[in-house]
Amino acid sequence: MAVIQDLPPETLYRIFELLEEAYAWYRILSTAKPNLCAVSLVAPTWTAWAQQLMLADIELEYRNDQKLLGHLQRRETRPLVQRLELRSLRPERVATFVLICQLVGGLETSRLESKAHEDDEVAVERLYPKVLVELNLKRPEIDGQLSGSRPSPLPHSLALEHLELSAEYFPSFSILRPLLLATHNLTSLTLSYLIGDQQRLGRDDRDAWLQVAPRLRHLHLCCPPEPRSLATITAGGDNLFLDAFLPACTSLVSFEIHLLSFENLFPRLALLTVQLRVLVTSFGVGPFNDRIPRRRIRRNFLHPPLSELKRWRMMMSVEAGREQEKEEFLEMWTELCEEFGVEARGEERYFTG
């Protein structure tokens, strides 16, 4: 302990980060994640004010949120916490989460995760006022099925800069509309849904999405495999949600998309009207067939979305026995990237866009 106490705070936190990365693929074993309780063991030896305001990630699990709350209430200073992760969205745990957030400083990101075995959907009547409005978070991540009746309008002063929504089904557009209309600073959006929804997109809801789209600089979509995955019909015709939304994203710099098949990539890119700088693509099935020849991929480098591309990261799964085909495809893709002056990146863990 004496040795640990002598380490500069930034070194200690770097050790925590490296331990977390080592366990990243084994979340169930990831007990090395930096948390305030662990840091508090050595914090009493830190005297400088800057040392009291250390960045920390806290993962609130069932067994430690009350313990952490008690610890925070006994502290004389408010520690600076960068990220809070709550593994349950039951009302009583959300209430504890809000109390914890009020006792720390610097919080920008919170991850709220609703576990499927709890049969606990994310009720917007609880989520919007209690978390998004009261805490005024900049980067919330909500992993759970949004549900509930159409909420009341939200204040037009939310601090949201990044919003991440993940669930099995695409939520009701009417549920999301008040949130979209209140996010004037939103520049980054992640939508991750496994199954598209056939519900109608009314004119008011459509206008809310199109109001957000031009401000986005970073967009991440995890879509179902069908070319028209979010098959949501507008009230005015047969245009689908992405057909209207993607062309309206006129300020995009980086675009990340996950599809089941490589074949669906270029139809998606064709919807964009911007010249991307960074593209990240991942696929559940590798593009190993004769229907996507080299000349077709090459031709798409000349289209506007890729004409000014600086970096492309490609990730994909591969069936057993087809590793050689994957390597051959990636070699061809890398050659094309070099031809057009694009930095080709693979599945390296350390990547910055």
mmCIF file of C-alpha atoms in Angstrom:
data_model
loop_
_atom_site.group_PDB
_atom_site.id
_atom_site.type_symbol
_atom_site.label_atom_id
_atom_site.label_comp_id
_atom_site.label_asym_id
_atom_site.label_seq_id
_atom_site.Cartn_x
_atom_site.Cartn_y
_atom_site.Cartn_z
ATOM 1 C CA MET A 1 0.000 0.000 0.000
ATOM 2 C CA ALA A 2 2.860 2.358 0.785
ATOM 3 C CA VAL A 3 4.214 1.956 -2.742
ATOM 4 C CA ILE A 4 0.802 2.640 -4.239
ATOM 5 C CA GLN A 5 0.406 5.743 -2.101
ATOM 6 C CA ASP A 6 3.661 7.138 -3.482
ATOM 7 C CA LEU A 7 2.481 6.890 -7.091
ATOM 8 C CA PRO A 8 1.246 10.049 -8.801
ATOM 9 C CA PRO A 9 -2.549 9.938 -9.254
ATOM 10 C CA GLU A 10 -2.301 9.925 -13.055
ATOM 11 C CA THR A 11 -0.037 6.852 -12.896
ATOM 12 C CA LEU A 12 -2.434 5.061 -10.590
ATOM 13 C CA TYR A 13 -5.340 5.701 -12.896
ATOM 14 C CA ARG A 14 -3.339 4.527 -15.886
ATOM 15 C CA ILE A 15 -2.764 1.236 -14.049
ATOM 16 C CA PHE A 16 -6.504 0.940 -13.493
ATOM 17 C CA GLU A 17 -7.133 1.585 -17.193
ATOM 18 C CA LEU A 18 -4.656 -1.089 -18.284
ATOM 19 C CA LEU A 19 -6.219 -3.608 -15.931
ATOM 20 C CA GLU A 20 -9.642 -2.814 -17.340
ATOM 21 C CA GLU A 21 -8.428 -3.295 -20.908
ATOM 22 C CA ALA A 22 -6.940 -6.663 -19.985
ATOM 23 C CA TYR A 23 -10.369 -7.854 -18.885
ATOM 24 C CA ALA A 24 -12.369 -6.118 -21.602
ATOM 25 C CA TRP A 25 -13.389 -9.368 -23.308
ATOM 26 C CA TYR A 26 -14.372 -10.986 -20.000
ATOM 27 C CA ARG A 27 -16.830 -8.540 -18.516
ATOM 28 C CA ILE A 28 -17.962 -10.958 -15.846
ATOM 29 C CA LEU A 29 -14.396 -10.953 -14.445
ATOM 30 C CA SER A 30 -13.832 -7.238 -14.889
ATOM 31 C CA THR A 31 -13.428 -6.354 -11.219
ATOM 32 C CA ALA A 32 -10.432 -4.162 -11.963
ATOM 33 C CA LYS A 33 -12.551 -1.331 -13.309
ATOM 34 C CA PRO A 34 -11.579 1.936 -11.601
ATOM 35 C CA ASN A 35 -14.072 2.836 -8.908
ATOM 36 C CA LEU A 36 -14.198 5.447 -6.232
ATOM 37 C CA CYS A 37 -14.162 2.945 -3.373
ATOM 38 C CA ALA A 38 -10.826 1.519 -4.533
ATOM 39 C CA VAL A 39 -9.275 4.922 -5.080
ATOM 40 C CA SER A 40 -10.435 6.089 -1.645
ATOM 41 C CA LEU A 41 -7.975 3.626 -0.066
ATOM 42 C CA VAL A 42 -5.068 5.794 -1.157
ATOM 43 C CA ALA A 43 -6.782 9.152 -1.565
ATOM 44 C CA PRO A 44 -6.161 10.259 2.061
ATOM 45 C CA THR A 45 -2.449 10.592 1.259
ATOM 46 C CA TRP A 46 -3.124 13.044 -1.552
ATOM 47 C CA THR A 47 -2.941 16.617 -0.389
ATOM 48 C CA ALA A 48 -3.073 18.787 -3.499
ATOM 49 C CA TRP A 49 -6.497 19.942 -4.689
ATOM 50 C CA ALA A 50 -5.856 18.577 -8.173
ATOM 51 C CA GLN A 51 -5.287 15.157 -6.661
ATOM 52 C CA GLN A 52 -8.699 15.242 -5.023
ATOM 53 C CA LEU A 53 -10.338 15.875 -8.386
ATOM 54 C CA MET A 54 -9.258 12.737 -10.182
ATOM 55 C CA LEU A 55 -11.089 11.242 -13.112
ATOM 56 C CA ALA A 56 -12.706 7.909 -12.306
ATOM 57 C CA ASP A 57 -15.058 5.440 -13.942
ATOM 58 C CA ILE A 58 -17.598 3.885 -11.616
ATOM 59 C CA GLU A 59 -19.615 0.795 -12.411
ATOM 60 C CA LEU A 60 -22.598 0.602 -10.115
ATOM 61 C CA GLU A 61 -23.551 -3.011 -9.577
ATOM 62 C CA TYR A 62 -26.145 -4.433 -7.235
ATOM 63 C CA ARG A 63 -23.761 -4.821 -4.332
ATOM 64 C CA ASN A 64 -21.974 -1.499 -4.204
ATOM 65 C CA ASP A 65 -24.205 1.434 -5.094
ATOM 66 C CA GLN A 66 -25.440 1.966 -1.520
ATOM 67 C CA LYS A 67 -21.885 1.544 -0.221
ATOM 68 C CA LEU A 68 -20.637 4.119 -2.688
ATOM 69 C CA LEU A 69 -23.410 6.531 -1.781
ATOM 70 C CA GLY A 70 -22.440 6.333 1.883
ATOM 71 C CA HIS A 71 -18.795 6.923 1.051
ATOM 72 C CA LEU A 72 -19.595 9.994 -1.020
ATOM 73 C CA GLN A 73 -21.775 11.459 1.707
ATOM 74 C CA ARG A 74 -18.822 11.253 4.135
ATOM 75 C CA ARG A 75 -16.340 12.972 1.821
ATOM 76 C CA GLU A 76 -15.453 16.611 2.320
ATOM 77 C CA THR A 77 -14.635 17.167 -1.342
ATOM 78 C CA ARG A 78 -16.564 16.253 -4.477
ATOM 79 C CA PRO A 79 -14.469 13.883 -6.589
ATOM 80 C CA LEU A 80 -14.469 14.385 -10.316
ATOM 81 C CA VAL A 81 -16.078 11.371 -11.977
ATOM 82 C CA GLN A 82 -16.014 11.025 -15.734
ATOM 83 C CA ARG A 83 -18.437 8.145 -16.223
ATOM 84 C CA LEU A 84 -21.082 6.298 -14.213
ATOM 85 C CA GLU A 85 -22.518 2.976 -15.291
ATOM 86 C CA LEU A 86 -25.714 1.690 -13.715
ATOM 87 C CA ARG A 87 -26.607 -1.942 -14.366
ATOM 88 C CA SER A 88 -30.291 -1.701 -13.492
ATOM 89 C CA LEU A 89 -33.079 0.755 -14.204
ATOM 90 C CA ARG A 90 -35.466 -0.195 -11.456
ATOM 91 C CA PRO A 91 -36.959 2.904 -9.821
ATOM 92 C CA GLU A 92 -35.179 2.529 -6.490
ATOM 93 C CA ARG A 93 -31.799 2.115 -8.157
ATOM 94 C CA VAL A 94 -32.357 5.086 -10.449
ATOM 95 C CA ALA A 95 -33.114 7.179 -7.377
ATOM 96 C CA THR A 96 -29.818 6.101 -5.791
ATOM 97 C CA PHE A 97 -28.021 6.818 -9.030
ATOM 98 C CA VAL A 98 -29.368 10.375 -9.100
ATOM 99 C CA LEU A 99 -28.187 10.952 -5.520
ATOM 100 C CA ILE A 100 -24.714 9.696 -6.388
ATOM 101 C CA CYS A 101 -24.546 11.942 -9.427
ATOM 102 C CA GLN A 102 -25.382 14.940 -7.257
ATOM 103 C CA LEU A 103 -22.435 14.175 -4.967
ATOM 104 C CA VAL A 104 -19.744 14.083 -7.664
ATOM 105 C CA GLY A 105 -18.450 16.658 -10.075
ATOM 106 C CA GLY A 106 -17.560 16.629 -13.740
ATOM 107 C CA LEU A 107 -19.926 13.870 -14.789
ATOM 108 C CA GLU A 108 -20.553 13.875 -18.531
ATOM 109 C CA THR A 109 -21.298 10.258 -19.409
ATOM 110 C CA SER A 110 -23.664 7.823 -17.788
ATOM 111 C CA ARG A 111 -24.536 4.378 -19.032
ATOM 112 C CA LEU A 112 -27.942 3.136 -17.978
ATOM 113 C CA GLU A 113 -28.443 -0.527 -18.666
ATOM 114 C CA SER A 114 -31.689 -2.416 -18.247
ATOM 115 C CA LYS A 115 -31.087 -6.137 -17.804
ATOM 116 C CA ALA A 116 -33.417 -8.375 -19.781
ATOM 117 C CA HIS A 117 -33.915 -10.797 -16.920
ATOM 118 C CA GLU A 118 -35.381 -7.985 -14.830
ATOM 119 C CA ASP A 119 -38.220 -7.553 -17.291
ATOM 120 C CA ASP A 120 -37.663 -3.861 -16.737
ATOM 121 C CA GLU A 121 -38.242 -1.557 -19.671
ATOM 122 C CA VAL A 122 -37.015 2.017 -19.537
ATOM 123 C CA ALA A 123 -40.048 4.129 -18.729
ATOM 124 C CA VAL A 124 -39.538 7.573 -20.205
ATOM 125 C CA GLU A 125 -41.786 9.073 -17.532
ATOM 126 C CA ARG A 126 -39.002 8.219 -15.083
ATOM 127 C CA LEU A 127 -35.960 8.539 -17.316
ATOM 128 C CA TYR A 128 -36.509 11.940 -18.915
ATOM 129 C CA PRO A 129 -37.151 14.159 -15.887
ATOM 130 C CA LYS A 130 -35.078 12.254 -13.332
ATOM 131 C CA VAL A 131 -31.939 11.633 -15.345
ATOM 132 C CA LEU A 132 -31.757 13.631 -18.549
ATOM 133 C CA VAL A 133 -33.262 16.874 -17.262
ATOM 134 C CA GLU A 134 -32.304 16.940 -13.588
ATOM 135 C CA LEU A 135 -28.684 15.832 -14.115
ATOM 136 C CA ASN A 136 -28.260 17.656 -17.441
ATOM 137 C CA LEU A 137 -25.843 15.018 -18.750
ATOM 138 C CA LYS A 138 -23.798 15.596 -21.891
ATOM 139 C CA ARG A 139 -23.260 11.978 -22.981
ATOM 140 C CA PRO A 140 -25.921 9.536 -21.752
ATOM 141 C CA GLU A 141 -25.973 5.957 -23.021
ATOM 142 C CA ILE A 142 -29.288 4.156 -22.600
ATOM 143 C CA ASP A 143 -29.268 0.395 -23.094
ATOM 144 C CA GLY A 144 -32.830 -0.843 -22.736
ATOM 145 C CA GLN A 145 -36.216 -0.807 -24.365
ATOM 146 C CA LEU A 146 -37.805 2.622 -24.107
ATOM 147 C CA SER A 147 -41.470 2.415 -23.261
ATOM 148 C CA GLY A 148 -44.331 4.506 -21.975
ATOM 149 C CA SER A 149 -46.856 6.995 -23.222
ATOM 150 C CA ARG A 150 -45.901 10.099 -25.178
ATOM 151 C CA PRO A 151 -44.053 12.266 -22.630
ATOM 152 C CA SER A 152 -44.546 15.950 -22.046
ATOM 153 C CA PRO A 153 -42.253 18.412 -23.822
ATOM 154 C CA LEU A 154 -38.809 18.752 -22.279
ATOM 155 C CA PRO A 155 -36.970 22.006 -21.572
ATOM 156 C CA HIS A 156 -35.133 23.324 -24.605
ATOM 157 C CA SER A 157 -31.858 23.522 -22.686
ATOM 158 C CA LEU A 158 -30.558 19.959 -22.424
ATOM 159 C CA ALA A 159 -26.767 19.728 -22.507
ATOM 160 C CA LEU A 160 -26.737 16.586 -24.661
ATOM 161 C CA GLU A 161 -23.755 16.392 -27.003
ATOM 162 C CA HIS A 162 -23.808 12.626 -27.570
ATOM 163 C CA LEU A 163 -26.757 10.259 -27.271
ATOM 164 C CA GLU A 164 -26.575 6.471 -27.465
ATOM 165 C CA LEU A 165 -29.737 4.377 -27.668
ATOM 166 C CA SER A 166 -29.571 0.594 -27.756
ATOM 167 C CA ALA A 167 -32.344 -1.978 -27.543
ATOM 168 C CA GLU A 168 -33.880 -4.912 -29.370
ATOM 169 C CA TYR A 169 -36.658 -2.986 -31.088
ATOM 170 C CA PHE A 170 -36.663 0.528 -32.455
ATOM 171 C CA PRO A 171 -38.718 2.591 -29.969
ATOM 172 C CA SER A 172 -41.802 4.591 -30.665
ATOM 173 C CA PHE A 173 -40.944 7.735 -32.578
ATOM 174 C CA SER A 174 -43.379 9.702 -30.451
ATOM 175 C CA ILE A 175 -41.395 8.741 -27.335
ATOM 176 C CA LEU A 176 -38.171 10.095 -28.814
ATOM 177 C CA ARG A 177 -39.621 13.285 -30.277
ATOM 178 C CA PRO A 178 -39.479 15.458 -27.076
ATOM 179 C CA LEU A 179 -35.889 14.385 -26.497
ATOM 180 C CA LEU A 180 -34.813 15.223 -30.043
ATOM 181 C CA LEU A 181 -36.456 18.635 -29.948
ATOM 182 C CA ALA A 182 -34.583 19.502 -26.732
ATOM 183 C CA THR A 183 -31.094 18.599 -27.961
ATOM 184 C CA HIS A 184 -29.734 21.728 -29.593
ATOM 185 C CA ASN A 185 -26.073 20.784 -28.943
ATOM 186 C CA LEU A 186 -26.261 17.183 -30.144
ATOM 187 C CA THR A 187 -23.410 16.376 -32.555
ATOM 188 C CA SER A 188 -22.994 12.617 -32.036
ATOM 189 C CA LEU A 189 -25.657 9.916 -32.208
ATOM 190 C CA THR A 190 -25.565 6.130 -31.841
ATOM 191 C CA LEU A 191 -28.600 4.023 -32.741
ATOM 192 C CA SER A 192 -28.259 0.297 -32.148
ATOM 193 C CA TYR A 193 -31.282 -1.901 -32.752
ATOM 194 C CA LEU A 194 -31.524 -5.539 -33.772
ATOM 195 C CA ILE A 195 -34.985 -5.497 -35.289
ATOM 196 C CA GLY A 196 -36.617 -2.793 -37.393
ATOM 197 C CA ASP A 197 -40.155 -1.653 -36.700
ATOM 198 C CA GLN A 198 -43.031 -1.125 -39.094
ATOM 199 C CA GLN A 199 -44.671 1.688 -37.112
ATOM 200 C CA ARG A 200 -45.567 4.889 -38.923
ATOM 201 C CA LEU A 201 -43.460 7.995 -38.660
ATOM 202 C CA GLY A 202 -45.850 10.914 -38.406
ATOM 203 C CA ARG A 203 -45.043 14.291 -39.888
ATOM 204 C CA ASP A 204 -44.253 15.907 -36.509
ATOM 205 C CA ASP A 205 -41.954 13.039 -35.516
ATOM 206 C CA ARG A 206 -40.245 13.118 -38.902
ATOM 207 C CA ASP A 207 -39.599 16.842 -38.550
ATOM 208 C CA ALA A 208 -37.932 16.227 -35.157
ATOM 209 C CA TRP A 209 -35.460 13.758 -36.682
ATOM 210 C CA LEU A 210 -34.742 16.041 -39.618
ATOM 211 C CA GLN A 211 -34.104 18.913 -37.224
ATOM 212 C CA VAL A 212 -31.390 16.928 -35.455
ATOM 213 C CA ALA A 213 -29.764 15.452 -38.586
ATOM 214 C CA PRO A 214 -27.923 18.560 -39.936
ATOM 215 C CA ARG A 215 -26.118 19.104 -36.615
ATOM 216 C CA LEU A 216 -24.633 15.613 -36.413
ATOM 217 C CA ARG A 217 -20.910 15.238 -37.042
ATOM 218 C CA HIS A 218 -20.641 11.625 -35.896
ATOM 219 C CA LEU A 219 -23.216 8.924 -36.571
ATOM 220 C CA HIS A 220 -23.099 5.248 -35.588
ATOM 221 C CA LEU A 221 -25.778 2.837 -36.828
ATOM 222 C CA CYS A 222 -26.111 -0.789 -35.886
ATOM 223 C CA CYS A 223 -28.817 -1.977 -38.267
ATOM 224 C CA PRO A 224 -30.541 -5.208 -39.184
ATOM 225 C CA PRO A 225 -29.315 -6.967 -42.339
ATOM 226 C CA GLU A 226 -32.068 -6.024 -44.762
ATOM 227 C CA PRO A 227 -31.265 -3.132 -47.134
ATOM 228 C CA ARG A 228 -34.237 -1.234 -45.723
ATOM 229 C CA SER A 229 -33.786 -2.342 -42.147
ATOM 230 C CA LEU A 230 -35.599 0.414 -40.286
ATOM 231 C CA ALA A 231 -38.667 -0.105 -42.418
ATOM 232 C CA THR A 232 -40.620 2.788 -41.055
ATOM 233 C CA ILE A 233 -43.039 4.436 -43.441
ATOM 234 C CA THR A 234 -43.508 8.175 -43.442
ATOM 235 C CA ALA A 235 -46.972 9.607 -43.384
ATOM 236 C CA GLY A 236 -46.495 11.299 -46.732
ATOM 237 C CA GLY A 237 -45.423 8.395 -48.903
ATOM 238 C CA ASP A 238 -43.294 5.301 -49.148
ATOM 239 C CA ASN A 239 -39.966 6.836 -48.076
ATOM 240 C CA LEU A 240 -38.340 4.964 -45.213
ATOM 241 C CA PHE A 241 -36.753 6.412 -42.112
ATOM 242 C CA LEU A 242 -33.130 6.082 -43.209
ATOM 243 C CA ASP A 243 -33.996 7.214 -46.734
ATOM 244 C CA ALA A 244 -35.035 10.556 -45.263
ATOM 245 C CA PHE A 245 -32.666 10.768 -42.299
ATOM 246 C CA LEU A 246 -29.282 9.982 -43.861
ATOM 247 C CA PRO A 247 -29.482 12.583 -46.677
ATOM 248 C CA ALA A 248 -30.342 15.197 -44.045
ATOM 249 C CA CYS A 249 -27.081 14.511 -42.152
ATOM 250 C CA THR A 250 -25.234 17.243 -44.033
ATOM 251 C CA SER A 251 -22.425 17.847 -41.498
ATOM 252 C CA LEU A 252 -21.165 14.294 -40.964
ATOM 253 C CA VAL A 253 -17.412 13.854 -40.577
ATOM 254 C CA SER A 254 -17.378 10.253 -39.393
ATOM 255 C CA PHE A 255 -19.840 7.446 -40.068
ATOM 256 C CA GLU A 256 -19.818 4.052 -38.369
ATOM 257 C CA ILE A 257 -22.170 1.319 -39.480
ATOM 258 C CA HIS A 258 -22.634 -2.337 -38.596
ATOM 259 C CA LEU A 259 -24.436 -4.574 -41.076
ATOM 260 C CA LEU A 260 -24.813 -8.293 -41.396
ATOM 261 C CA SER A 261 -23.548 -8.303 -44.975
ATOM 262 C CA PHE A 262 -21.038 -6.212 -46.916
ATOM 263 C CA GLU A 263 -23.508 -6.142 -49.816
ATOM 264 C CA ASN A 264 -25.693 -3.686 -47.911
ATOM 265 C CA LEU A 265 -22.944 -1.126 -47.336
ATOM 266 C CA PHE A 266 -22.917 0.801 -50.595
ATOM 267 C CA PRO A 267 -26.722 1.275 -50.754
ATOM 268 C CA ARG A 268 -26.428 2.900 -47.320
ATOM 269 C CA LEU A 269 -23.516 5.104 -48.349
ATOM 270 C CA ALA A 270 -25.413 6.164 -51.468
ATOM 271 C CA LEU A 271 -27.940 7.903 -49.200
ATOM 272 C CA LEU A 272 -25.290 10.273 -47.851
ATOM 273 C CA THR A 273 -24.742 13.662 -49.461
ATOM 274 C CA VAL A 274 -21.541 14.540 -47.576
ATOM 275 C CA GLN A 275 -17.873 13.757 -48.105
ATOM 276 C CA LEU A 276 -16.802 11.657 -45.147
ATOM 277 C CA ARG A 277 -13.382 11.847 -43.526
ATOM 278 C CA VAL A 278 -13.643 8.696 -41.369
ATOM 279 C CA LEU A 279 -15.579 5.511 -42.104
ATOM 280 C CA VAL A 280 -15.876 2.537 -39.752
ATOM 281 C CA THR A 281 -17.603 -0.588 -41.044
ATOM 282 C CA SER A 282 -18.212 -3.945 -39.410
ATOM 283 C CA PHE A 283 -19.986 -6.980 -40.785
ATOM 284 C CA GLY A 284 -21.406 -10.152 -39.371
ATOM 285 C CA VAL A 285 -20.636 -11.975 -42.608
ATOM 286 C CA GLY A 286 -17.489 -11.427 -44.642
ATOM 287 C CA PRO A 287 -17.894 -10.196 -48.252
ATOM 288 C CA PHE A 288 -16.559 -13.344 -49.857
ATOM 289 C CA ASN A 289 -18.453 -13.802 -53.090
ATOM 290 C CA ASP A 290 -18.215 -12.879 -56.752
ATOM 291 C CA ARG A 291 -21.044 -10.363 -56.587
ATOM 292 C CA ILE A 292 -18.782 -7.683 -55.125
ATOM 293 C CA PRO A 293 -15.862 -7.509 -57.546
ATOM 294 C CA ARG A 294 -12.870 -5.245 -57.144
ATOM 295 C CA ARG A 295 -14.127 -2.822 -59.791
ATOM 296 C CA ARG A 296 -17.371 -2.216 -57.893
ATOM 297 C CA ILE A 297 -15.545 -1.341 -54.686
ATOM 298 C CA ARG A 298 -13.123 0.806 -56.643
ATOM 299 C CA ARG A 299 -15.986 2.663 -58.326
ATOM 300 C CA ASN A 300 -17.455 3.590 -54.948
ATOM 301 C CA PHE A 301 -14.243 5.350 -53.946
ATOM 302 C CA LEU A 302 -15.108 7.884 -56.654
ATOM 303 C CA HIS A 303 -18.600 8.592 -55.311
ATOM 304 C CA PRO A 304 -19.032 11.697 -53.107
ATOM 305 C CA PRO A 305 -19.286 9.956 -49.683
ATOM 306 C CA LEU A 306 -15.831 8.349 -50.137
ATOM 307 C CA SER A 307 -14.142 10.817 -52.489
ATOM 308 C CA GLU A 308 -12.441 12.727 -49.635
ATOM 309 C CA LEU A 309 -12.113 9.818 -47.201
ATOM 310 C CA LYS A 310 -8.983 9.845 -45.041
ATOM 311 C CA ARG A 311 -9.425 6.706 -42.937
ATOM 312 C CA TRP A 312 -11.456 3.503 -43.235
ATOM 313 C CA ARG A 313 -11.584 0.883 -40.546
ATOM 314 C CA MET A 314 -12.888 -2.526 -41.624
ATOM 315 C CA MET A 315 -13.994 -5.250 -39.192
ATOM 316 C CA MET A 316 -15.769 -8.497 -39.994
ATOM 317 C CA SER A 317 -16.538 -11.956 -38.760
ATOM 318 C CA VAL A 318 -15.519 -14.993 -40.739
ATOM 319 C CA GLU A 319 -16.819 -18.533 -40.883
ATOM 320 C CA ALA A 320 -14.498 -21.354 -39.964
ATOM 321 C CA GLY A 321 -12.468 -22.473 -42.961
ATOM 322 C CA ARG A 322 -12.776 -19.152 -44.814
ATOM 323 C CA GLU A 323 -9.921 -17.302 -43.156
ATOM 324 C CA GLN A 324 -7.886 -17.337 -46.362
ATOM 325 C CA GLU A 325 -10.734 -15.693 -48.282
ATOM 326 C CA LYS A 326 -10.913 -13.000 -45.642
ATOM 327 C CA GLU A 327 -7.207 -12.308 -45.922
ATOM 328 C CA GLU A 328 -7.429 -12.093 -49.715
ATOM 329 C CA PHE A 329 -10.323 -9.656 -49.540
ATOM 330 C CA LEU A 330 -8.594 -7.454 -46.972
ATOM 331 C CA GLU A 331 -5.453 -7.419 -49.096
ATOM 332 C CA MET A 332 -7.458 -6.257 -52.111
ATOM 333 C CA TRP A 333 -9.316 -3.658 -50.014
ATOM 334 C CA THR A 334 -6.038 -2.366 -48.551
ATOM 335 C CA GLU A 335 -4.579 -1.941 -52.041
ATOM 336 C CA LEU A 336 -7.598 0.093 -53.102
ATOM 337 C CA CYS A 337 -7.306 2.271 -50.008
ATOM 338 C CA GLU A 338 -3.650 2.949 -50.792
ATOM 339 C CA GLU A 339 -4.539 3.791 -54.382
ATOM 340 C CA PHE A 340 -6.954 6.481 -53.231
ATOM 341 C CA GLY A 341 -4.823 7.771 -50.353
ATOM 342 C CA VAL A 342 -7.034 6.321 -47.612
ATOM 343 C CA GLU A 343 -5.534 4.991 -44.394
ATOM 344 C CA ALA A 344 -6.712 1.373 -44.080
ATOM 345 C CA ARG A 345 -7.250 0.156 -40.540
ATOM 346 C CA GLY A 346 -8.168 -3.330 -39.412
ATOM 347 C CA GLU A 347 -9.346 -4.747 -36.118
ATOM 348 C CA GLU A 348 -6.800 -2.994 -33.925
ATOM 349 C CA ARG A 349 -8.217 -2.166 -30.545
ATOM 350 C CA TYR A 350 -6.607 1.259 -30.392
ATOM 351 C CA PHE A 351 -8.318 3.413 -32.965
ATOM 352 C CA THR A 352 -9.207 7.058 -32.876
ATOM 353 C CA GLY A 353 -11.453 8.633 -35.453
#
